[in-house]
JSON list of C-alpha atoms in Angstrom, two decimals:
[
{"chain": "A", "resi": 48, "resn": "LEU", "atom": "CA", "xyz": [-1.53, -0.25, -62.19]},
{"chain": "A", "resi": 49, "resn": "HIS", "atom": "CA", "xyz": [-2.44, -2.67, -59.41]},
{"chain": "A", "resi": 50, "resn": "ILE", "atom": "CA", "xyz": [-1.19, -6.21, -59.79]},
{"chain": "A", "resi": 51, "resn": "PRO", "atom": "CA", "xyz": [-2.07, -9.00, -57.20]},
{"chain": "A", "resi": 52, "resn": "VAL", "atom": "CA", "xyz": [0.97, -10.66, -55.81]},
{"chain": "A", "resi": 53, "resn": "LYS", "atom": "CA", "xyz": [1.41, -13.67, -53.54]},
{"chain": "A", "resi": 54, "resn": "LYS", "atom": "CA", "xyz": [4.38, -13.63, -51.05]},
{"chain": "A", "resi": 55, "resn": "THR", "atom": "CA", "xyz": [5.31, -16.29, -48.69]},
{"chain": "A", "resi": 56, "resn": "ILE", "atom": "CA", "xyz": [6.03, -15.19, -45.19]},
{"chain": "A", "resi": 57, "resn": "GLY", "atom": "CA", "xyz": [8.49, -17.47, -43.41]},
{"chain": "A", "resi": 58, "resn": "ASP", "atom": "CA", "xyz": [7.64, -16.73, -39.77]},
{"chain": "A", "resi": 59, "resn": "ILE", "atom": "CA", "xyz": [4.19, -15.63, -38.67]},
{"chain": "A", "resi": 60, "resn": "GLN", "atom": "CA", "xyz": [4.47, -16.03, -34.94]},
{"chain": "A", "resi": 61, "resn": "LEU", "atom": "CA", "xyz": [2.79, -13.61, -32.63]},
{"chain": "A", "resi": 62, "resn": "VAL", "atom": "CA", "xyz": [4.91, -11.17, -30.61]},
{"chain": "A", "resi": 63, "resn": "LYS", "atom": "CA", "xyz": [4.56, -12.99, -27.41]},
{"chain": "A", "resi": 64, "resn": "GLU", "atom": "CA", "xyz": [5.73, -16.08, -28.95]},
{"chain": "A", "resi": 65, "resn": "ARG", "atom": "CA", "xyz": [8.63, -14.55, -30.74]},
{"chain": "A", "resi": 66, "resn": "MET", "atom": "CA", "xyz": [9.91, -12.78, -27.77]},
{"chain": "A", "resi": 67, "resn": "GLN", "atom": "CA", "xyz": [10.58, -16.11, -26.02]},
{"chain": "A", "resi": 68, "resn": "THR", "atom": "CA", "xyz": [13.50, -16.51, -28.31]},
{"chain": "A", "resi": 69, "resn": "GLU", "atom": "CA", "xyz": [14.47, -12.98, -29.42]},
{"chain": "A", "resi": 70, "resn": "GLU", "atom": "CA", "xyz": [17.58, -11.43, -27.73]},
{"chain": "A", "resi": 71, "resn": "VAL", "atom": "CA", "xyz": [17.11, -7.82, -28.85]},
{"chain": "A", "resi": 72, "resn": "ILE", "atom": "CA", "xyz": [14.46, -5.44, -30.22]},
{"chain": "A", "resi": 73, "resn": "LEU", "atom": "CA", "xyz": [14.56, -2.08, -32.03]},
{"chain": "A", "resi": 74, "resn": "ALA", "atom": "CA", "xyz": [12.53, 0.61, -30.40]},
{"chain": "A", "resi": 75, "resn": "VAL", "atom": "CA", "xyz": [11.80, 3.61, -32.61]},
{"chain": "A", "resi": 76, "resn": "SER", "atom": "CA", "xyz": [10.69, 7.08, -31.98]},
{"chain": "A", "resi": 77, "resn": "PHE", "atom": "CA", "xyz": [9.78, 9.87, -34.44]},
{"chain": "A", "resi": 78, "resn": "PRO", "atom": "CA", "xyz": [10.99, 13.31, -33.24]},
{"chain": "A", "resi": 79, "resn": "GLY", "atom": "CA", "xyz": [10.17, 15.23, -36.32]},
{"chain": "A", "resi": 80, "resn": "ASN", "atom": "CA", "xyz": [13.60, 16.94, -36.73]},
{"chain": "A", "resi": 81, "resn": "ASP", "atom": "CA", "xyz": [16.47, 16.14, -38.96]},
{"chain": "A", "resi": 82, "resn": "SER", "atom": "CA", "xyz": [16.25, 12.55, -37.43]},
{"chain": "A", "resi": 83, "resn": "ILE", "atom": "CA", "xyz": [12.99, 11.42, -38.88]},
{"chain": "A", "resi": 84, "resn": "ALA", "atom": "CA", "xyz": [13.28, 8.37, -36.84]},
{"chain": "A", "resi": 85, "resn": "VAL", "atom": "CA", "xyz": [15.57, 7.44, -33.86]},
{"chain": "A", "resi": 86, "resn": "GLY", "atom": "CA", "xyz": [16.10, 3.86, -32.95]},
{"chain": "A", "resi": 87, "resn": "ALA", "atom": "CA", "xyz": [17.34, 2.24, -29.72]},
{"chain": "A", "resi": 88, "resn": "VAL", "atom": "CA", "xyz": [18.50, -1.34, -29.82]},
{"chain": "A", "resi": 89, "resn": "MET", "atom": "CA", "xyz": [17.61, -2.97, -26.55]},
{"chain": "A", "resi": 90, "resn": "THR", "atom": "CA", "xyz": [18.05, -6.50, -25.01]},
{"chain": "A", "resi": 91, "resn": "ARG", "atom": "CA", "xyz": [15.12, -8.49, -23.85]},
{"chain": "A", "resi": 92, "resn": "ALA", "atom": "CA", "xyz": [16.10, -7.52, -20.28]},
{"chain": "A", "resi": 93, "resn": "GLY", "atom": "CA", "xyz": [15.69, -3.87, -21.13]},
{"chain": "A", "resi": 94, "resn": "LEU", "atom": "CA", "xyz": [19.41, -2.91, -21.45]},
{"chain": "A", "resi": 95, "resn": "PHE", "atom": "CA", "xyz": [20.21, -0.34, -23.90]},
{"chain": "A", "resi": 96, "resn": "GLN", "atom": "CA", "xyz": [22.89, -1.49, -26.51]},
{"chain": "A", "resi": 97, "resn": "LYS", "atom": "CA", "xyz": [23.30, 1.21, -29.18]},
{"chain": "A", "resi": 98, "resn": "ALA", "atom": "CA", "xyz": [21.51, 4.08, -31.05]},
{"chain": "A", "resi": 99, "resn": "VAL", "atom": "CA", "xyz": [20.73, 4.44, -34.74]},
{"chain": "A", "resi": 100, "resn": "PHE", "atom": "CA", "xyz": [19.57, 7.65, -36.31]},
{"chain": "A", "resi": 101, "resn": "PHE", "atom": "CA", "xyz": [17.61, 7.74, -39.56]},
{"chain": "A", "resi": 102, "resn": "ARG", "atom": "CA", "xyz": [18.18, 11.33, -40.99]},
{"chain": "A", "resi": 103, "resn": "GLY", "atom": "CA", "xyz": [16.73, 13.38, -43.88]},
{"chain": "A", "resi": 104, "resn": "GLY", "atom": "CA", "xyz": [14.28, 15.65, -42.01]},
{"chain": "A", "resi": 105, "resn": "SER", "atom": "CA", "xyz": [16.16, 18.90, -42.84]},
{"chain": "A", "resi": 106, "resn": "GLU", "atom": "CA", "xyz": [16.47, 17.97, -46.48]},
{"chain": "A", "resi": 107, "resn": "MET", "atom": "CA", "xyz": [12.70, 17.06, -46.58]},
{"chain": "A", "resi": 108, "resn": "LYS", "atom": "CA", "xyz": [11.68, 20.33, -44.85]},
{"chain": "A", "resi": 109, "resn": "ALA", "atom": "CA", "xyz": [13.81, 22.46, -47.19]},
{"chain": "A", "resi": 110, "resn": "LYS", "atom": "CA", "xyz": [12.10, 20.76, -50.18]},
{"chain": "A", "resi": 111, "resn": "LYS", "atom": "CA", "xyz": [8.57, 21.29, -48.78]},
{"chain": "A", "resi": 112, "resn": "ASN", "atom": "CA", "xyz": [9.25, 24.81, -47.71]},
{"chain": "A", "resi": 113, "resn": "ALA", "atom": "CA", "xyz": [10.10, 25.74, -51.25]},
{"chain": "A", "resi": 114, "resn": "LEU", "atom": "CA", "xyz": [6.85, 24.31, -52.52]},
{"chain": "A", "resi": 115, "resn": "LYS", "atom": "CA", "xyz": [4.95, 25.98, -49.84]},
{"chain": "A", "resi": 116, "resn": "ARG", "atom": "CA", "xyz": [6.14, 29.35, -50.92]},
{"chain": "A", "resi": 117, "resn": "LYS", "atom": "CA", "xyz": [5.05, 28.61, -54.39]},
{"chain": "A", "resi": 118, "resn": "LEU", "atom": "CA", "xyz": [1.69, 27.38, -52.97]},
{"chain": "A", "resi": 119, "resn": "LYS", "atom": "CA", "xyz": [1.23, 30.50, -51.04]},
{"chain": "A", "resi": 120, "resn": "LYS", "atom": "CA", "xyz": [2.02, 32.67, -54.20]},
{"chain": "A", "resi": 121, "resn": "ALA", "atom": "CA", "xyz": [-0.40, 30.51, -56.22]},
{"chain": "A", "resi": 122, "resn": "LYS", "atom": "CA", "xyz": [-3.14, 31.24, -53.76]},
{"chain": "A", "resi": 123, "resn": "LYS", "atom": "CA", "xyz": [-2.32, 34.93, -53.89]},
{"chain": "A", "resi": 124, "resn": "GLU", "atom": "CA", "xyz": [-2.72, 35.10, -57.68]},
{"chain": "A", "resi": 125, "resn": "GLN", "atom": "CA", "xyz": [-5.80, 32.89, -57.28]},
{"chain": "A", "resi": 126, "resn": "LYS", "atom": "CA", "xyz": [-4.18, 30.19, -59.25]},
{"chain": "A", "resi": 127, "resn": "GLN", "atom": "CA", "xyz": [-5.01, 26.54, -58.61]},
{"chain": "A", "resi": 128, "resn": "GLY", "atom": "CA", "xyz": [-2.60, 25.09, -55.95]},
{"chain": "A", "resi": 129, "resn": "GLU", "atom": "CA", "xyz": [-3.36, 21.47, -56.45]},
{"chain": "A", "resi": 130, "resn": "HIS", "atom": "CA", "xyz": [-0.13, 20.92, -58.41]},
{"chain": "A", "resi": 131, "resn": "PHE", "atom": "CA", "xyz": [1.94, 22.11, -55.46]},
{"chain": "A", "resi": 132, "resn": "ARG", "atom": "CA", "xyz": [-0.19, 20.24, -52.95]},
{"chain": "A", "resi": 133, "resn": "ARG", "atom": "CA", "xyz": [0.31, 17.01, -54.91]},
{"chain": "A", "resi": 134, "resn": "LYS", "atom": "CA", "xyz": [4.08, 17.65, -54.95]},
{"chain": "A", "resi": 135, "resn": "ILE", "atom": "CA", "xyz": [4.30, 18.19, -51.27]},
{"chain": "A", "resi": 136, "resn": "GLU", "atom": "CA", "xyz": [2.29, 14.95, -50.82]},
{"chain": "A", "resi": 137, "resn": "ASN", "atom": "CA", "xyz": [4.82, 13.09, -53.15]},
{"chain": "A", "resi": 138, "resn": "ILE", "atom": "CA", "xyz": [7.64, 14.54, -50.98]},
{"chain": "A", "resi": 139, "resn": "ASN", "atom": "CA", "xyz": [6.05, 13.12, -47.75]},
{"chain": "A", "resi": 140, "resn": "ASP", "atom": "CA", "xyz": [5.46, 9.73, -49.49]},
{"chain": "A", "resi": 141, "resn": "TYR", "atom": "CA", "xyz": [8.94, 9.48, -50.68]},
{"chain": "A", "resi": 142, "resn": "TYR", "atom": "CA", "xyz": [10.67, 10.11, -47.35]},
{"chain": "A", "resi": 143, "resn": "ALA", "atom": "CA", "xyz": [8.02, 7.81, -45.51]},
{"chain": "A", "resi": 144, "resn": "HIS", "atom": "CA", "xyz": [8.87, 4.99, -47.84]},
{"chain": "A", "resi": 145, "resn": "LEU", "atom": "CA", "xyz": [12.65, 5.81, -47.63]},
{"chain": "A", "resi": 146, "resn": "ILE", "atom": "CA", "xyz": [12.82, 5.85, -43.93]},
{"chain": "A", "resi": 147, "resn": "SER", "atom": "CA", "xyz": [10.72, 2.79, -43.27]},
{"chain": "A", "resi": 148, "resn": "LYS", "atom": "CA", "xyz": [12.82, 0.95, -45.85]},
{"chain": "A", "resi": 149, "resn": "ARG", "atom": "CA", "xyz": [16.04, 1.93, -44.10]},
{"chain": "A", "resi": 150, "resn": "ILE", "atom": "CA", "xyz": [14.62, 0.78, -40.68]},
{"chain": "A", "resi": 151, "resn": "VAL", "atom": "CA", "xyz": [13.78, -2.66, -42.22]},
{"chain": "A", "resi": 152, "resn": "GLU", "atom": "CA", "xyz": [17.07, -2.81, -43.93]},
{"chain": "A", "resi": 153, "resn": "TYR", "atom": "CA", "xyz": [18.98, -2.05, -40.67]},
{"chain": "A", "resi": 154, "resn": "CYS", "atom": "CA", "xyz": [16.95, -4.89, -38.76]},
{"chain": "A", "resi": 155, "resn": "ILE", "atom": "CA", "xyz": [17.73, -7.39, -41.36]},
{"chain": "A", "resi": 156, "resn": "LYS", "atom": "CA", "xyz": [21.49, -6.42, -41.25]},
{"chain": "A", "resi": 157, "resn": "GLU", "atom": "CA", "xyz": [21.43, -6.64, -37.42]},
{"chain": "A", "resi": 158, "resn": "ASN", "atom": "CA", "xyz": [19.25, -9.76, -37.29]},
{"chain": "A", "resi": 159, "resn": "ILE", "atom": "CA", "xyz": [16.48, -7.90, -35.28]},
{"chain": "A", "resi": 160, "resn": "ARG", "atom": "CA", "xyz": [13.04, -9.45, -35.79]},
{"chain": "A", "resi": 161, "resn": "VAL", "atom": "CA", "xyz": [10.92, -7.20, -33.52]},
{"chain": "A", "resi": 162, "resn": "ILE", "atom": "CA", "xyz": [10.27, -3.53, -33.82]},
{"chain": "A", "resi": 163, "resn": "ALA", "atom": "CA", "xyz": [8.45, -1.47, -31.22]},
{"chain": "A", "resi": 164, "resn": "VAL", "atom": "CA", "xyz": [6.73, 1.79, -32.28]},
{"chain": "A", "resi": 165, "resn": "PRO", "atom": "CA", "xyz": [4.34, 4.34, -30.61]},
{"chain": "A", "resi": 166, "resn": "ASN", "atom": "CA", "xyz": [0.66, 3.70, -31.24]},
{"chain": "A", "resi": 167, "resn": "TYR", "atom": "CA", "xyz": [-0.35, 7.19, -32.48]},
{"chain": "A", "resi": 168, "resn": "GLN", "atom": "CA", "xyz": [-3.70, 5.92, -33.76]},
{"chain": "A", "resi": 169, "resn": "GLN", "atom": "CA", "xyz": [-4.90, 5.95, -30.12]},
{"chain": "A", "resi": 170, "resn": "THR", "atom": "CA", "xyz": [-5.06, 9.68, -30.05]},
{"chain": "A", "resi": 171, "resn": "ILE", "atom": "CA", "xyz": [-5.82, 10.64, -33.69]},
{"chain": "A", "resi": 172, "resn": "ASP", "atom": "CA", "xyz": [-8.01, 8.90, -36.28]},
{"chain": "A", "resi": 173, "resn": "PHE", "atom": "CA", "xyz": [-6.49, 8.79, -39.73]},
{"chain": "A", "resi": 174, "resn": "SER", "atom": "CA", "xyz": [-9.78, 9.68, -41.22]},
{"chain": "A", "resi": 175, "resn": "GLN", "atom": "CA", "xyz": [-9.87, 13.16, -39.61]},
{"chain": "A", "resi": 176, "resn": "LYS", "atom": "CA", "xyz": [-9.62, 15.93, -42.22]},
{"chain": "A", "resi": 177, "resn": "GLN", "atom": "CA", "xyz": [-7.48, 17.90, -39.76]},
{"chain": "A", "resi": 178, "resn": "TYR", "atom": "CA", "xyz": [-4.89, 15.15, -39.38]},
{"chain": "A", "resi": 179, "resn": "LEU", "atom": "CA", "xyz": [-4.68, 14.75, -43.11]},
{"chain": "A", "resi": 180, "resn": "LYS", "atom": "CA", "xyz": [-4.30, 18.46, -43.57]},
{"chain": "A", "resi": 181, "resn": "THR", "atom": "CA", "xyz": [-1.43, 18.51, -40.95]},
{"chain": "A", "resi": 182, "resn": "ASP", "atom": "CA", "xyz": [0.21, 15.28, -42.20]},
{"chain": "A", "resi": 183, "resn": "HIS", "atom": "CA", "xyz": [0.36, 16.57, -45.88]},
{"chain": "A", "resi": 184, "resn": "PHE", "atom": "CA", "xyz": [2.54, 19.46, -44.87]},
{"chain": "A", "resi": 185, "resn": "GLU", "atom": "CA", "xyz": [4.32, 18.65, -41.64]},
{"chain": "A", "resi": 186, "resn": "TRP", "atom": "CA", "xyz": [5.21, 15.63, -39.50]},
{"chain": "A", "resi": 187, "resn": "ILE", "atom": "CA", "xyz": [5.21, 12.17, -41.26]},
{"chain": "A", "resi": 188, "resn": "GLY", "atom": "CA", "xyz": [5.81, 9.89, -38.32]},
{"chain": "A", "resi": 189, "resn": "ARG", "atom": "CA", "xyz": [2.40, 8.18, -38.60]},
{"chain": "A", "resi": 190, "resn": "ARG", "atom": "CA", "xyz": [2.89, 7.58, -42.24]},
{"chain": "A", "resi": 191, "resn": "VAL", "atom": "CA", "xyz": [6.30, 6.11, -41.67]},
{"chain": "A", "resi": 192, "resn": "ILE", "atom": "CA", "xyz": [4.75, 3.65, -39.21]},
{"chain": "A", "resi": 193, "resn": "ARG", "atom": "CA", "xyz": [2.03, 2.77, -41.63]},
{"chain": "A", "resi": 194, "resn": "TYR", "atom": "CA", "xyz": [4.47, 1.82, -44.30]},
{"chain": "A", "resi": 195, "resn": "LEU", "atom": "CA", "xyz": [6.95, 0.20, -42.00]},
{"chain": "A", "resi": 196, "resn": "LYS", "atom": "CA", "xyz": [4.35, -2.41, -40.79]},
{"chain": "A", "resi": 197, "resn": "TYR", "atom": "CA", "xyz": [3.82, -4.10, -44.04]},
{"chain": "A", "resi": 198, "resn": "LYS", "atom": "CA", "xyz": [7.45, -3.74, -45.18]},
{"chain": "A", "resi": 199, "resn": "ALA", "atom": "CA", "xyz": [8.62, -5.30, -41.93]},
{"chain": "A", "resi": 200, "resn": "PHE", "atom": "CA", "xyz": [6.02, -8.16, -42.22]},
{"chain": "A", "resi": 201, "resn": "SER", "atom": "CA", "xyz": [7.19, -8.92, -45.65]},
{"chain": "A", "resi": 202, "resn": "ALA", "atom": "CA", "xyz": [10.70, -9.35, -44.34]},
{"chain": "A", "resi": 203, "resn": "GLY", "atom": "CA", "xyz": [9.57, -11.56, -41.48]},
{"chain": "A", "resi": 204, "resn": "ILE", "atom": "CA", "xyz": [9.75, -8.82, -38.86]},
{"chain": "A", "resi": 205, "resn": "LEU", "atom": "CA", "xyz": [6.96, -8.03, -36.53]},
{"chain": "A", "resi": 206, "resn": "VAL", "atom": "CA", "xyz": [5.92, -4.39, -35.62]},
{"chain": "A", "resi": 207, "resn": "SER", "atom": "CA", "xyz": [4.26, -3.85, -32.23]},
{"chain": "A", "resi": 208, "resn": "ALA", "atom": "CA", "xyz": [2.70, -0.56, -31.23]},
{"chain": "A", "resi": 209, "resn": "VAL", "atom": "CA", "xyz": [2.65, 0.65, -27.55]},
{"chain": "A", "resi": 210, "resn": "PRO", "atom": "CA", "xyz": [0.77, 3.58, -25.81]},
{"chain": "A", "resi": 211, "resn": "VAL", "atom": "CA", "xyz": [2.28, 6.84, -26.37]},
{"chain": "A", "resi": 212, "resn": "ALA", "atom": "CA", "xyz": [1.47, 8.51, -22.95]},
{"chain": "A", "resi": 213, "resn": "HIS", "atom": "CA", "xyz": [4.78, 10.19, -21.38]},
{"chain": "A", "resi": 214, "resn": "VAL", "atom": "CA", "xyz": [7.15, 8.43, -23.81]},
{"chain": "A", "resi": 215, "resn": "SER", "atom": "CA", "xyz": [8.42, 11.87, -24.74]},
{"chain": "A", "resi": 216, "resn": "ASP", "atom": "CA", "xyz": [8.29, 13.91, -21.48]},
{"chain": "A", "resi": 217, "resn": "CYS", "atom": "CA", "xyz": [9.81, 11.38, -18.87]},
{"chain": "A", "resi": 218, "resn": "CYS", "atom": "CA", "xyz": [13.32, 10.33, -18.37]},
{"chain": "A", "resi": 219, "resn": "SER", "atom": "CA", "xyz": [13.99, 6.74, -19.44]},
{"chain": "A", "resi": 220, "resn": "GLU", "atom": "CA", "xyz": [16.61, 6.37, -16.63]},
{"chain": "A", "resi": 221, "resn": "CYS", "atom": "CA", "xyz": [14.50, 7.53, -13.63]},
{"chain": "A", "resi": 222, "resn": "GLY", "atom": "CA", "xyz": [10.95, 8.46, -14.85]},
{"chain": "A", "resi": 223, "resn": "SER", "atom": "CA", "xyz": [11.26, 11.91, -13.80]},
{"chain": "A", "resi": 224, "resn": "LYS", "atom": "CA", "xyz": [9.66, 14.78, -15.91]},
{"chain": "A", "resi": 225, "resn": "ILE", "atom": "CA", "xyz": [12.30, 16.23, -18.37]},
{"chain": "A", "resi": 226, "resn": "ARG", "atom": "CA", "xyz": [12.92, 19.73, -19.86]},
{"chain": "A", "resi": 227, "resn": "ARG", "atom": "CA", "xyz": [13.85, 19.84, -23.56]},
{"chain": "A", "resi": 228, "resn": "TYR", "atom": "CA", "xyz": [16.35, 22.50, -24.85]},
{"chain": "A", "resi": 229, "resn": "ASN", "atom": "CA", "xyz": [18.55, 23.25, -27.80]},
{"chain": "A", "resi": 230, "resn": "GLU", "atom": "CA", "xyz": [22.36, 23.29, -27.81]},
{"chain": "A", "resi": 231, "resn": "GLY", "atom": "CA", "xyz": [23.63, 26.53, -26.23]},
{"chain": "A", "resi": 232, "resn": "HIS", "atom": "CA", "xyz": [20.18, 27.22, -24.60]},
{"chain": "A", "resi": 233, "resn": "THR", "atom": "CA", "xyz": [19.98, 26.88, -20.81]},
{"chain": "A", "resi": 234, "resn": "PRO", "atom": "CA", "xyz": [16.76, 24.83, -20.15]},
{"chain": "A", "resi": 235, "resn": "GLY", "atom": "CA", "xyz": [14.27, 27.08, -18.30]},
{"chain": "A", "resi": 236, "resn": "ILE", "atom": "CA", "xyz": [11.22, 26.25, -16.16]},
{"chain": "A", "resi": 237, "resn": "HIS", "atom": "CA", "xyz": [8.67, 26.96, -18.75]},
{"chain": "A", "resi": 238, "resn": "TYR", "atom": "CA", "xyz": [10.78, 26.11, -22.01]},
{"chain": "A", "resi": 239, "resn": "PHE", "atom": "CA", "xyz": [9.80, 22.88, -23.81]},
{"chain": "A", "resi": 240, "resn": "GLY", "atom": "CA", "xyz": [11.18, 21.89, -27.19]},
{"chain": "A", "resi": 241, "resn": "GLY", "atom": "CA", "xyz": [14.46, 21.17, -28.83]},
{"chain": "A", "resi": 242, "resn": "GLN", "atom": "CA", "xyz": [16.53, 17.96, -29.36]},
{"chain": "A", "resi": 243, "resn": "LEU", "atom": "CA", "xyz": [18.23, 17.66, -26.01]},
{"chain": "A", "resi": 244, "resn": "PHE", "atom": "CA", "xyz": [16.78, 16.84, -22.67]},
{"chain": "A", "resi": 245, "resn": "LEU", "atom": "CA", "xyz": [17.62, 17.33, -18.88]},
{"chain": "A", "resi": 246, "resn": "CYS", "atom": "CA", "xyz": [16.02, 15.65, -15.93]},
{"chain": "A", "resi": 247, "resn": "PRO", "atom": "CA", "xyz": [16.09, 16.86, -12.19]},
{"chain": "A", "resi": 248, "resn": "ASN", "atom": "CA", "xyz": [18.47, 13.91, -11.43]},
{"chain": "A", "resi": 249, "resn": "GLY", "atom": "CA", "xyz": [21.05, 15.06, -13.90]},
{"chain": "A", "resi": 250, "resn": "HIS", "atom": "CA", "xyz": [20.29, 12.58, -16.73]},
{"chain": "A", "resi": 251, "resn": "ARG", "atom": "CA", "xyz": [20.62, 14.37, -20.10]},
{"chain": "A", "resi": 252, "resn": "GLY", "atom": "CA", "xyz": [21.06, 13.56, -23.84]},
{"chain": "A", "resi": 253, "resn": "ASN", "atom": "CA", "xyz": [19.12, 13.23, -27.13]},
{"chain": "A", "resi": 254, "resn": "SER", "atom": "CA", "xyz": [15.27, 13.52, -26.57]},
{"chain": "A", "resi": 255, "resn": "GLY", "atom": "CA", "xyz": [14.55, 11.32, -29.45]},
{"chain": "A", "resi": 256, "resn": "LEU", "atom": "CA", "xyz": [16.73, 8.56, -28.19]},
{"chain": "A", "resi": 257, "resn": "ASN", "atom": "CA", "xyz": [15.15, 9.01, -24.72]},
{"chain": "A", "resi": 258, "resn": "ALA", "atom": "CA", "xyz": [11.68, 8.59, -26.30]},
{"chain": "A", "resi": 259, "resn": "ALA", "atom": "CA", "xyz": [12.82, 5.49, -28.10]},
{"chain": "A", "resi": 260, "resn": "LYS", "atom": "CA", "xyz": [14.14, 3.96, -24.83]},
{"chain": "A", "resi": 261, "resn": "ASN", "atom": "CA", "xyz": [10.81, 4.55, -23.09]},
{"chain": "A", "resi": 262, "resn": "ILE", "atom": "CA", "xyz": [9.03, 2.93, -26.03]},
{"chain": "A", "resi": 263, "resn": "GLY", "atom": "CA", "xyz": [11.25, -0.11, -25.78]},
{"chain": "A", "resi": 264, "resn": "LYS", "atom": "CA", "xyz": [10.76, -0.40, -21.96]},
{"chain": "A", "resi": 265, "resn": "ARG", "atom": "CA", "xyz": [7.12, -0.10, -22.35]},
{"chain": "A", "resi": 266, "resn": "PHE", "atom": "CA", "xyz": [6.91, -2.78, -24.90]},
{"chain": "A", "resi": 267, "resn": "LEU", "atom": "CA", "xyz": [9.18, -5.12, -22.88]},
{"chain": "A", "resi": 268, "resn": "SER", "atom": "CA", "xyz": [7.05, -4.54, -19.80]}
]
């Protein structure tokens, strides 16, 4: 059931106009692990203040894996798998709405009125069948961004997208190429992956937070 609704938005300034008075922003990355989204609160001068993690990825993955096993069995028995595909789609939608809502609620609580996100539409068109197939079963970052935009705007918060090139593979402190690794694993020359990072100059930490800082700096520049 679709019902047209009018809603008054109090502040419709453009990003450049609003940034003349805003003191802090929230830059958000979407690493695709247990932290579906990672936020970095940064000042207008580019200084990092604090991190916020929006979790739920492990729980979501477990639910989808259970359904994917059923879907595989249904295909083996030549049964119609549309029922399970629809359920997986509903799980993606639920968590995308949940995380986008939590991000907006956090911004309202902290009085943050500008959010910077990566512009993934630059590299992948939403109309592509391959993307839709992948998005239904795996990463939901693009979907969270899509829902975040209208939820934030309804709350008087602007979402601005920045280019994604090298936000994930460069150190936010010095700009050097990073190596990613998991806890207990020594980062090797050819290894890429994991939730932690290490750069040649000794900077290290959470790779999702590092990407969020890069997104914030790119937006502010």
